PDB file of C-alpha atoms and ligand atoms in Angstrom:
ATOM      1  CA  MET A  11      -0.002   0.249  -0.252  1.00 93.00           C
ATOM      2  CA  ILE A  12       1.003   3.406  -0.695  1.00 97.00           C
ATOM      3  CA  LYS A  13       1.700   5.532   2.409  1.00 98.00           C
ATOM      4  CA  LEU A  14       0.259   8.665   3.555  1.00 98.00           C
ATOM      5  CA  GLY A  15       2.332  11.507   4.858  1.00 98.00           C
ATOM      6  CA  VAL A  16       0.497  14.373   6.429  1.00 98.00           C
ATOM      7  CA  ASN A  17       1.872  17.873   6.168  1.00 98.00           C
ATOM      8  CA  VAL A  18       0.773  19.831   9.249  1.00 98.00           C
ATOM      9  CA  ASP A  19       2.482  23.038   8.268  1.00 97.00           C
ATOM     10  CA  HIS A  20      -0.897  24.548   7.376  1.00 97.00           C
ATOM     11  CA  VAL A  21      -2.103  24.493  10.809  1.00 98.00           C
ATOM     12  CA  ALA A  22       0.879  26.436  12.057  1.00 98.00           C
ATOM     13  CA  THR A  23       0.356  29.018   9.567  1.00 97.00           C
ATOM     14  CA  ILE A  24      -2.832  29.732  11.095  1.00 97.00           C
ATOM     15  CA  ARG A  25      -1.614  29.932  14.438  1.00 98.00           C
ATOM     16  CA  GLN A  26       1.207  32.119  13.395  1.00 97.00           C
ATOM     17  CA  ALA A  27      -1.331  34.645  11.766  1.00 97.00           C
ATOM     18  CA  ARG A  28      -2.167  35.563  15.113  1.00 97.00           C
ATOM     19  CA  MET A  29       1.217  34.666  16.850  1.00 96.00           C
ATOM     20  CA  THR A  30      -0.831  32.504  19.635  1.00 97.00           C
ATOM     21  CA  TYR A  31      -0.861  28.935  20.908  1.00 98.00           C
ATOM     22  CA  GLU A  32      -3.885  27.461  18.650  1.00 98.00           C
ATOM     23  CA  PRO A  33      -4.142  25.652  16.550  1.00 98.00           C
ATOM     24  CA  ASP A  34      -1.498  23.565  17.011  1.00 98.00           C
ATOM     25  CA  PRO A  35       0.318  21.673  14.616  1.00 98.00           C
ATOM     26  CA  VAL A  36       1.346  18.913  17.269  1.00 98.00           C
ATOM     27  CA  THR A  37      -2.593  18.030  18.179  1.00 98.00           C
ATOM     28  CA  ALA A  38      -3.038  17.994  14.340  1.00 98.00           C
ATOM     29  CA  ALA A  39      -0.175  15.488  14.044  1.00 98.00           C
ATOM     30  CA  GLY A  40      -1.713  13.169  17.043  1.00 98.00           C
ATOM     31  CA  LEU A  41      -5.126  13.495  15.431  1.00 98.00           C
ATOM     32  CA  ALA A  42      -3.784  12.418  11.680  1.00 98.00           C
ATOM     33  CA  ASP A  43      -2.106   9.560  13.531  1.00 98.00           C
ATOM     34  CA  LEU A  44      -5.736   8.561  14.615  1.00 98.00           C
ATOM     35  CA  GLY A  45      -6.939   9.212  11.268  1.00 98.00           C
ATOM     36  CA  GLY A  46      -4.239   6.553   9.880  1.00 98.00           C
ATOM     37  CA  ALA A  47      -1.270   8.838   8.730  1.00 98.00           C
ATOM     38  CA  ASP A  48       1.665   6.752   8.325  1.00 98.00           C
ATOM     39  CA  VAL A  49       4.301   9.970   8.302  1.00 98.00           C
ATOM     40  CA  ILE A  50       4.032  13.297   9.685  1.00 98.00           C
ATOM     41  CA  THR A  51       5.793  15.864   7.479  1.00 98.00           C
ATOM     42  CA  ILE A  52       6.634  19.465   8.586  1.00 98.00           C
ATOM     43  CA  HIS A  53       8.902  21.983   7.164  1.00 97.00           C
ATOM     44  CA  LEU A  54      11.169  24.191   9.801  1.00 97.00           C
ATOM     45  CA  ARG A  55      12.144  27.061   7.438  1.00 96.00           C
ATOM     46  CA  GLU A  56      14.627  29.563   7.939  1.00 94.00           C
ATOM     47  CA  ASP A  57      12.187  32.330   8.306  1.00 94.00           C
ATOM     48  CA  ARG A  58      10.083  30.457  10.732  1.00 96.00           C
ATOM     49  CA  ARG A  59       6.781  31.415   8.945  1.00 95.00           C
ATOM     50  CA  HIS A  60       4.794  28.491  10.192  1.00 96.00           C
ATOM     51  CA  ILE A  61       6.658  25.354  11.994  1.00 98.00           C
ATOM     52  CA  GLN A  62       8.691  26.671  15.292  1.00 98.00           C
ATOM     53  CA  ASP A  63      11.654  24.742  16.837  1.00 98.00           C
ATOM     54  CA  ARG A  64       9.281  23.997  19.887  1.00 98.00           C
ATOM     55  CA  ASP A  65       6.952  21.867  17.345  1.00 98.00           C
ATOM     56  CA  LEU A  66       9.725  20.482  15.931  1.00 98.00           C
ATOM     57  CA  GLU A  67      11.142  19.081  19.267  1.00 98.00           C
ATOM     58  CA  LEU A  68       7.498  18.040  20.611  1.00 98.00           C
ATOM     59  CA  LEU A  69       6.931  16.029  17.588  1.00 98.00           C
ATOM     60  CA  ARG A  70      10.114  14.242  17.878  1.00 98.00           C
ATOM     61  CA  GLU A  71       8.953  13.277  20.888  1.00 97.00           C
ATOM     62  CA  THR A  72       5.514  12.374  20.223  1.00 98.00           C
ATOM     63  CA  VAL A  73       5.339  10.965  16.614  1.00 98.00           C
ATOM     64  CA  PHE A  74       6.100   7.221  16.689  1.00 96.00           C
ATOM     65  CA  THR A  75       5.008   6.482  12.725  1.00 97.00           C
ATOM     66  CA  LYS A  76       8.014   8.463  10.990  1.00 97.00           C
ATOM     67  CA  LEU A  77       8.602  12.423  11.317  1.00 98.00           C
ATOM     68  CA  ASN A  78       9.602  13.798   8.072  1.00 98.00           C
ATOM     69  CA  LEU A  79      11.582  17.084   8.086  1.00 98.00           C
ATOM     70  CA  GLU A  80      11.856  19.152   5.069  1.00 97.00           C
ATOM     71  CA  MET A  81      14.402  21.336   5.070  1.00 97.00           C
ATOM     72  CA  ALA A  82      16.879  23.852   3.226  1.00 96.00           C
ATOM     73  CA  THR A  83      20.468  23.207   2.963  1.00 96.00           C
ATOM     74  CA  SER A  84      21.309  26.037   5.324  1.00 95.00           C
ATOM     75  CA  GLN A  85      23.771  25.580   8.110  1.00 96.00           C
ATOM     76  CA  GLU A  86      21.382  26.345  10.842  1.00 97.00           C
ATOM     77  CA  ILE A  87      18.770  24.068   9.876  1.00 98.00           C
ATOM     78  CA  VAL A  88      21.292  21.238   9.200  1.00 98.00           C
ATOM     79  CA  ASP A  89      22.835  21.502  12.696  1.00 98.00           C
ATOM     80  CA  ILE A  90      18.844  21.547  14.012  1.00 98.00           C
ATOM     81  CA  ALA A  91      18.115  18.623  11.890  1.00 98.00           C
ATOM     82  CA  LEU A  92      21.247  16.609  13.193  1.00 98.00           C
ATOM     83  CA  LYS A  93      20.580  17.516  16.699  1.00 97.00           C
ATOM     84  CA  ILE A  94      16.700  16.210  16.549  1.00 97.00           C
ATOM     85  CA  ASN A  95      17.450  13.276  14.502  1.00 96.00           C
ATOM     86  CA  PRO A  96      14.374  12.848  12.606  1.00 96.00           C
ATOM     87  CA  GLY A  97      13.269   9.180  10.570  1.00 93.00           C
ATOM     88  CA  GLN A  98      13.637  10.992   7.538  1.00 97.00           C
ATOM     89  CA  ILE A  99      14.541  14.634   5.934  1.00 98.00           C
ATOM     90  CA  THR A 100      13.489  15.881   2.641  1.00 98.00           C
ATOM     91  CA  LEU A 101      15.782  18.531   0.951  1.00 98.00           C
ATOM     92  CA  VAL A 102      13.731  21.063  -0.561  1.00 96.00           C
ATOM     93  CA  PRO A 103      14.894  24.472  -2.312  1.00 94.00           C
ATOM     94  CA  GLU A 104      13.657  27.265  -0.101  1.00 83.00           C
ATOM     95  CA  LYS A 105      13.146  31.082  -1.274  1.00 76.00           C
ATOM     96  CA  ARG A 106      11.518  33.845   1.089  1.00 68.00           C
ATOM     97  CA  GLN A 107       9.346  35.131  -1.429  1.00 69.00           C
ATOM     98  CA  GLU A 108       7.309  31.993  -2.139  1.00 67.00           C
ATOM     99  CA  ILE A 109       4.185  30.981  -0.953  1.00 71.00           C
ATOM    100  CA  THR A 110       5.105  27.662  -0.623  1.00 67.00           C
ATOM    101  CA  THR A 111       7.910  25.206  -2.292  1.00 65.00           C
ATOM    102  CA  GLU A 112       8.086  26.370  -6.155  1.00 72.00           C
ATOM    103  CA  GLY A 113      10.239  23.949  -7.690  1.00 85.00           C
ATOM    104  CA  GLY A 114      12.376  20.766  -6.949  1.00 94.00           C
ATOM    105  CA  LEU A 115      15.863  21.020  -5.859  1.00 96.00           C
ATOM    106  CA  SER A 116      18.534  21.665  -8.470  1.00 96.00           C
ATOM    107  CA  VAL A 117      20.766  18.756  -7.466  1.00 97.00           C
ATOM    108  CA  THR A 118      22.784  19.067 -10.533  1.00 96.00           C
ATOM    109  CA  SER A 119      24.292  22.488  -9.583  1.00 95.00           C
ATOM    110  CA  GLN A 120      25.064  21.502  -6.042  1.00 96.00           C
ATOM    111  CA  LYS A 121      26.520  17.980  -6.354  1.00 97.00           C
ATOM    112  CA  LYS A 122      29.378  18.596  -3.902  1.00 97.00           C
ATOM    113  CA  MET A 123      27.676  20.271  -1.134  1.00 97.00           C
ATOM    114  CA  LEU A 124      24.727  17.608  -1.214  1.00 98.00           C
ATOM    115  CA  THR A 125      26.935  14.937  -0.971  1.00 98.00           C
ATOM    116  CA  ASP A 126      28.912  16.263   1.968  1.00 98.00           C
ATOM    117  CA  ILE A 127      25.621  16.990   3.829  1.00 98.00           C
ATOM    118  CA  ILE A 128      23.842  13.599   2.780  1.00 98.00           C
ATOM    119  CA  LYS A 129      26.750  11.733   4.477  1.00 98.00           C
ATOM    120  CA  ARG A 130      26.174  13.482   7.599  1.00 98.00           C
ATOM    121  CA  PHE A 131      22.608  12.619   7.894  1.00 98.00           C
ATOM    122  CA  LYS A 132      23.262   9.116   6.751  1.00 97.00           C
ATOM    123  CA  ASP A 133      26.132   8.687   9.221  1.00 97.00           C
ATOM    124  CA  GLN A 134      23.498   9.565  11.834  1.00 97.00           C
ATOM    125  CA  ASP A 135      21.052   6.881  10.366  1.00 97.00           C
ATOM    126  CA  ILE A 136      18.568   9.468   9.247  1.00 98.00           C
ATOM    127  CA  TYR A 137      16.843   8.682   6.110  1.00 98.00           C
ATOM    128  CA  VAL A 138      17.553  11.518   3.119  1.00 98.00           C
ATOM    129  CA  SER A 139      15.197  12.382   0.395  1.00 98.00           C
ATOM    130  CA  LEU A 140      15.262  14.966  -2.355  1.00 98.00           C
ATOM    131  CA  PHE A 141      12.256  16.700  -3.572  1.00 97.00           C
ATOM    132  CA  ILE A 142      12.814  17.054  -7.032  1.00 97.00           C
ATOM    133  CA  ASP A 143      11.252  17.541 -10.729  1.00 97.00           C
ATOM    134  CA  PRO A 144      10.415  14.496 -12.992  1.00 98.00           C
ATOM    135  CA  ASP A 145      13.897  15.147 -14.578  1.00 97.00           C
ATOM    136  CA  GLU A 146      16.355  12.553 -15.635  1.00 98.00           C
ATOM    137  CA  LYS A 147      19.148  14.528 -15.199  1.00 98.00           C
ATOM    138  CA  GLN A 148      17.906  15.556 -11.472  1.00 98.00           C
ATOM    139  CA  ILE A 149      17.250  12.238 -10.850  1.00 98.00           C
ATOM    140  CA  LEU A 150      20.363  10.273 -11.622  1.00 98.00           C
ATOM    141  CA  ALA A 151      22.239  13.337  -9.859  1.00 98.00           C
ATOM    142  CA  ALA A 152      20.130  12.624  -6.711  1.00 98.00           C
ATOM    143  CA  SER A 153      21.283   8.844  -6.700  1.00 98.00           C
ATOM    144  CA  GLU A 154      25.057  10.384  -7.583  1.00 98.00           C
ATOM    145  CA  VAL A 155      25.116  12.355  -4.402  1.00 98.00           C
ATOM    146  CA  GLY A 156      23.887   9.521  -1.902  1.00 98.00           C
ATOM    147  CA  ALA A 157      20.435  10.006  -1.685  1.00 98.00           C
ATOM    148  CA  GLN A 158      18.012   6.965  -0.862  1.00 98.00           C
ATOM    149  CA  SER A 159      14.319   8.598  -1.999  1.00 98.00           C
ATOM    150  CA  ILE A 160      13.220  11.208  -4.224  1.00 98.00           C
ATOM    151  CA  GLU A 161       9.994  12.810  -3.857  1.00 98.00           C
ATOM    152  CA  LEU A 162       8.250  13.865  -6.980  1.00 98.00           C
ATOM    153  CA  HIS A 163       7.124  17.446  -7.632  1.00 97.00           C
ATOM    154  CA  THR A 164       3.641  16.752  -8.763  1.00 98.00           C
ATOM    155  CA  GLY A 165       3.169  20.642  -8.888  1.00 97.00           C
ATOM    156  CA  SER A 166       2.941  20.839 -12.884  1.00 97.00           C
ATOM    157  CA  TYR A 167       0.461  17.581 -12.656  1.00 98.00           C
ATOM    158  CA  ALA A 168      -1.723  18.888 -10.151  1.00 97.00           C
ATOM    159  CA  ASN A 169      -1.808  22.562 -12.251  1.00 97.00           C
ATOM    160  CA  ALA A 170      -3.234  20.847 -15.294  1.00 97.00           C
ATOM    161  CA  GLU A 171      -5.412  22.544 -17.315  1.00 96.00           C
ATOM    162  CA  SER A 172      -7.137  19.695 -19.455  1.00 95.00           C
ATOM    163  CA  GLU A 173      -7.372  16.000 -19.013  1.00 95.00           C
ATOM    164  CA  GLU A 174      -5.048  15.252 -22.118  1.00 96.00           C
ATOM    165  CA  GLN A 175      -2.250  17.609 -20.324  1.00 97.00           C
ATOM    166  CA  SER A 176      -2.673  15.873 -16.780  1.00 97.00           C
ATOM    167  CA  SER A 177      -2.136  12.344 -18.818  1.00 97.00           C
ATOM    168  CA  GLU A 178       1.006  13.794 -20.304  1.00 97.00           C
ATOM    169  CA  LEU A 179       2.120  14.905 -17.224  1.00 98.00           C
ATOM    170  CA  LEU A 180       1.332  11.597 -15.378  1.00 98.00           C
ATOM    171  CA  GLU A 181       3.431   9.996 -18.139  1.00 98.00           C
ATOM    172  CA  ILE A 182       6.512  12.262 -17.672  1.00 98.00           C
ATOM    173  CA  LEU A 183       5.802  11.362 -13.521  1.00 98.00           C
ATOM    174  CA  ASN A 184       5.648   7.757 -14.717  1.00 98.00           C
ATOM    175  CA  GLU A 185       8.855   7.528 -16.836  1.00 98.00           C
ATOM    176  CA  ALA A 186      10.754   9.678 -13.618  1.00 98.00           C
ATOM    177  CA  VAL A 187       9.504   6.822 -11.675  1.00 98.00           C
ATOM    178  CA  ARG A 188      10.805   4.013 -13.909  1.00 98.00           C
ATOM    179  CA  ILE A 189      14.300   6.035 -14.094  1.00 98.00           C
ATOM    180  CA  ALA A 190      14.731   6.598 -10.276  1.00 98.00           C
ATOM    181  CA  ARG A 191      13.839   2.845  -9.754  1.00 98.00           C
ATOM    182  CA  ASN A 192      16.164   1.488 -12.154  1.00 98.00           C
ATOM    183  CA  VAL A 193      19.145   3.202 -10.073  1.00 98.00           C
ATOM    184  CA  GLY A 194      17.718   1.955  -7.107  1.00 98.00           C
ATOM    185  CA  LEU A 195      16.079   5.040  -5.676  1.00 98.00           C
ATOM    186  CA  ARG A 196      12.837   4.905  -3.529  1.00 98.00           C
ATOM    187  CA  VAL A 197      10.297   7.079  -4.678  1.00 98.00           C
ATOM    188  CA  ASN A 198       7.640   9.484  -3.310  1.00 98.00           C
ATOM    189  CA  ALA A 199       5.498  12.150  -4.510  1.00 98.00           C
ATOM    190  CA  GLY A 200       3.844  15.555  -3.566  1.00 98.00           C
ATOM    191  CA  HIS A 201       2.832  18.976  -3.936  1.00 97.00           C
ATOM    192  CA  GLY A 202      -0.777  20.379  -4.978  1.00 97.00           C
ATOM    193  CA  LEU A 203      -2.461  16.602  -4.398  1.00 98.00           C
ATOM    194  CA  THR A 204      -6.168  16.830  -3.844  1.00 98.00           C
ATOM    195  CA  TYR A 205      -8.834  14.302  -3.229  1.00 98.00           C
ATOM    196  CA  LYS A 206      -9.994  15.058  -6.652  1.00 97.00           C
ATOM    197  CA  ASN A 207      -6.322  14.240  -8.336  1.00 98.00           C
ATOM    198  CA  THR A 208      -4.913  12.148  -6.095  1.00 98.00           C
ATOM    199  CA  GLY A 209      -6.571   8.854  -7.519  1.00 98.00           C
ATOM    200  CA  PRO A 210      -4.773   8.681 -11.177  1.00 97.00           C
ATOM    201  CA  VAL A 211      -1.487   9.143  -9.209  1.00 98.00           C
ATOM    202  CA  VAL A 212      -2.128   6.136  -6.907  1.00 98.00           C
ATOM    203  CA  GLU A 213      -3.546   3.965 -10.051  1.00 97.00           C
ATOM    204  CA  GLN A 214      -0.638   4.912 -12.411  1.00 96.00           C
ATOM    205  CA  LEU A 215       2.888   5.366 -10.384  1.00 97.00           C
ATOM    206  CA  ASP A 216       4.754   2.783  -8.849  1.00 96.00           C
ATOM    207  CA  ILE A 217       5.688   4.857  -5.444  1.00 97.00           C
ATOM    208  CA  GLU A 218       5.988   4.276  -1.613  1.00 97.00           C
ATOM    209  CA  GLU A 219       4.385   7.498  -0.124  1.00 98.00           C
ATOM    210  CA  LEU A 220       2.364  10.475  -0.908  1.00 98.00           C
ATOM    211  CA  HIS A 221       2.815  13.648   0.853  1.00 98.00           C
ATOM    212  CA  ILE A 222      -0.086  16.094   1.091  1.00 98.00           C
ATOM    213  CA  GLY A 223      -0.874  18.942   3.330  1.00 98.00           C
ATOM    214  CA  HIS A 224      -3.335  21.815   1.889  1.00 98.00           C
ATOM    215  CA  SER A 225      -6.002  19.885   0.873  1.00 98.00           C
ATOM    216  CA  ILE A 226      -6.186  17.425   3.783  1.00 98.00           C
ATOM    217  CA  VAL A 227      -5.745  20.486   6.488  1.00 98.00           C
ATOM    218  CA  SER A 228      -8.635  22.395   4.219  1.00 98.00           C
ATOM    219  CA  ARG A 229     -11.065  19.550   4.541  1.00 98.00           C
ATOM    220  CA  ALA A 230     -10.143  19.209   8.324  1.00 98.00           C
ATOM    221  CA  ILE A 231     -11.764  22.524   8.735  1.00 97.00           C
ATOM    222  CA  PHE A 232     -15.321  21.236   7.914  1.00 98.00           C
ATOM    223  CA  VAL A 233     -14.826  17.480   8.856  1.00 98.00           C
ATOM    224  CA  GLY A 234     -11.920  17.482  11.376  1.00 98.00           C
ATOM    225  CA  ILE A 235      -8.515  16.221  10.581  1.00 98.00           C
ATOM    226  CA  GLU A 236      -8.697  12.761  11.905  1.00 98.00           C
ATOM    227  CA  ASN A 237     -11.659  12.265   9.337  1.00 98.00           C
ATOM    228  CA  ALA A 238      -9.886  14.055   6.565  1.00 98.00           C
ATOM    229  CA  VAL A 239      -6.845  12.147   7.018  1.00 98.00           C
ATOM    230  CA  ARG A 240      -9.126   8.913   7.131  1.00 98.00           C
ATOM    231  CA  GLU A 241     -11.096  10.300   3.861  1.00 98.00           C
ATOM    232  CA  MET A 242      -7.825  10.242   2.172  1.00 98.00           C
ATOM    233  CA  LYS A 243      -6.544   6.954   3.344  1.00 98.00           C
ATOM    234  CA  ASP A 244      -9.948   5.670   2.032  1.00 98.00           C
ATOM    235  CA  LEU A 245      -9.335   7.231  -1.573  1.00 98.00           C
ATOM    236  CA  ILE A 246      -5.430   5.903  -1.516  1.00 98.00           C
ATOM    237  CA  TYR A 247      -6.923   2.073  -0.784  1.00 98.00           C
ATOM    238  CA  LYS A 248      -9.743   2.281  -2.924  1.00 98.00           C
ATOM    239  CA  HIS A 249      -7.559   3.249  -6.099  1.00 97.00           C
ATOM    240  CA  TYR A 250      -4.689   0.945  -5.138  1.00 96.00           C
ATOM    241  CA  MET A 251      -7.266  -1.780  -5.344  1.00 96.00           C
ATOM    242  CA  ILE A 252      -8.447  -0.563  -8.761  1.00 95.00           C
ATOM    243  CA  LYS A 253      -4.477  -0.849  -9.727  1.00 92.00           C
ATOM    244  CA  GLN A 254      -4.235  -4.275  -8.522  1.00 91.00           C
ATOM    245  CA  SER A 255      -7.262  -5.440 -10.139  1.00 91.00           C
ATOM    246  CA  LEU A 256      -6.312  -4.010 -13.769  1.00 79.00           C
TER     247      LEU A 256
HETATM  248  N1  LIG B 326       6.151  17.780  -0.282  1.00 58.06           N
HETATM  249  C1  LIG B 326       6.919  18.954  -0.092  1.00 58.06           C
HETATM  250  C2  LIG B 326       8.200  18.585  -0.549  1.00 58.06           C
HETATM  251  C3  LIG B 326       6.384  20.156  -0.291  1.00 58.06           C
HETATM  252  O1  LIG B 326       7.182  21.188   0.536  1.00 58.06           O
HETATM  253  C4  LIG B 326       4.823  20.217   0.091  1.00 58.06           C
HETATM  254  C5  LIG B 326       4.516  21.825   0.598  1.00 58.06           C
HETATM  255  O2  LIG B 326       4.719  22.110   1.858  1.00 58.06           O
HETATM  256  C6  LIG B 326       4.235  19.277  -0.130  1.00 58.06           C
HETATM  257  C7  LIG B 326       4.918  17.823  -0.512  1.00 58.06           C
HETATM  258  C8  LIG B 326       2.786  19.487   0.240  1.00 58.06           C
HETATM  259  O3  LIG B 326       2.055  20.073  -0.443  1.00 58.06           O
HETATM  260  P1  LIG B 326       0.480  20.280  -0.571  1.00 58.06           P
HETATM  261  O4  LIG B 326       0.596  21.231   0.538  1.00 58.06           O
HETATM  262  O5  LIG B 326       0.539  21.371  -1.731  1.00 58.06           O
HETATM  263  O6  LIG B 326      -0.228  19.142  -0.209  1.00 58.06           O
END
């Protein structure tokens, strides 16, 4: 079964809008766990716009499934991650002005730096994934720098404006999965996935984890986070079963 990683940054975004103590992403993570989340994801950004250091520390203590820390490669954040020791890190590019992570990491242009950082994490038994676009050069470079896994950026697929475009983008993702698996990488996917567009991803891509945030937290406002996570788990299960029967 494809695992579901739930990104709770968006809960912290609401809290930070008032600089208060609620809603707490730590509570959200506990309820997401009850709803069946397999992974809890947070992004400790350099500008601390949503997740705070205190959230990371508490989640490290309270998440018993897997804690996936999205992070940039800045010295400060690398040092914090090595100290906290989450189960998995996903290296992402980070720009101050962006609303959310916009593109995939350029692995080809920073191979030496990434090789050094990844080695430090692997030496501490922290599993390393790289968030990249479905691009052959980036995938091969991810393998060369020592990553164990990649997370394919599904943003273009999510933003497709027609069914035809969405099928073409899924085929590009599919080819990316094949290339990655050929060089021994495990493959995750995420960004922009919703209750409407996740089904085809599950049916067509041979991946390990889906990482979803905004759509689940949006639905949680109306149905509660535990239910929202359960509904997404059910959806993944339903489409996974369709895939098995093909
Ligand atoms: N994966 C990565 C690497 C991300 O940066 C994000 C956004 O925080 C997600 C997945 C989840 O994207 P969304 O919030 O659009 O579901």
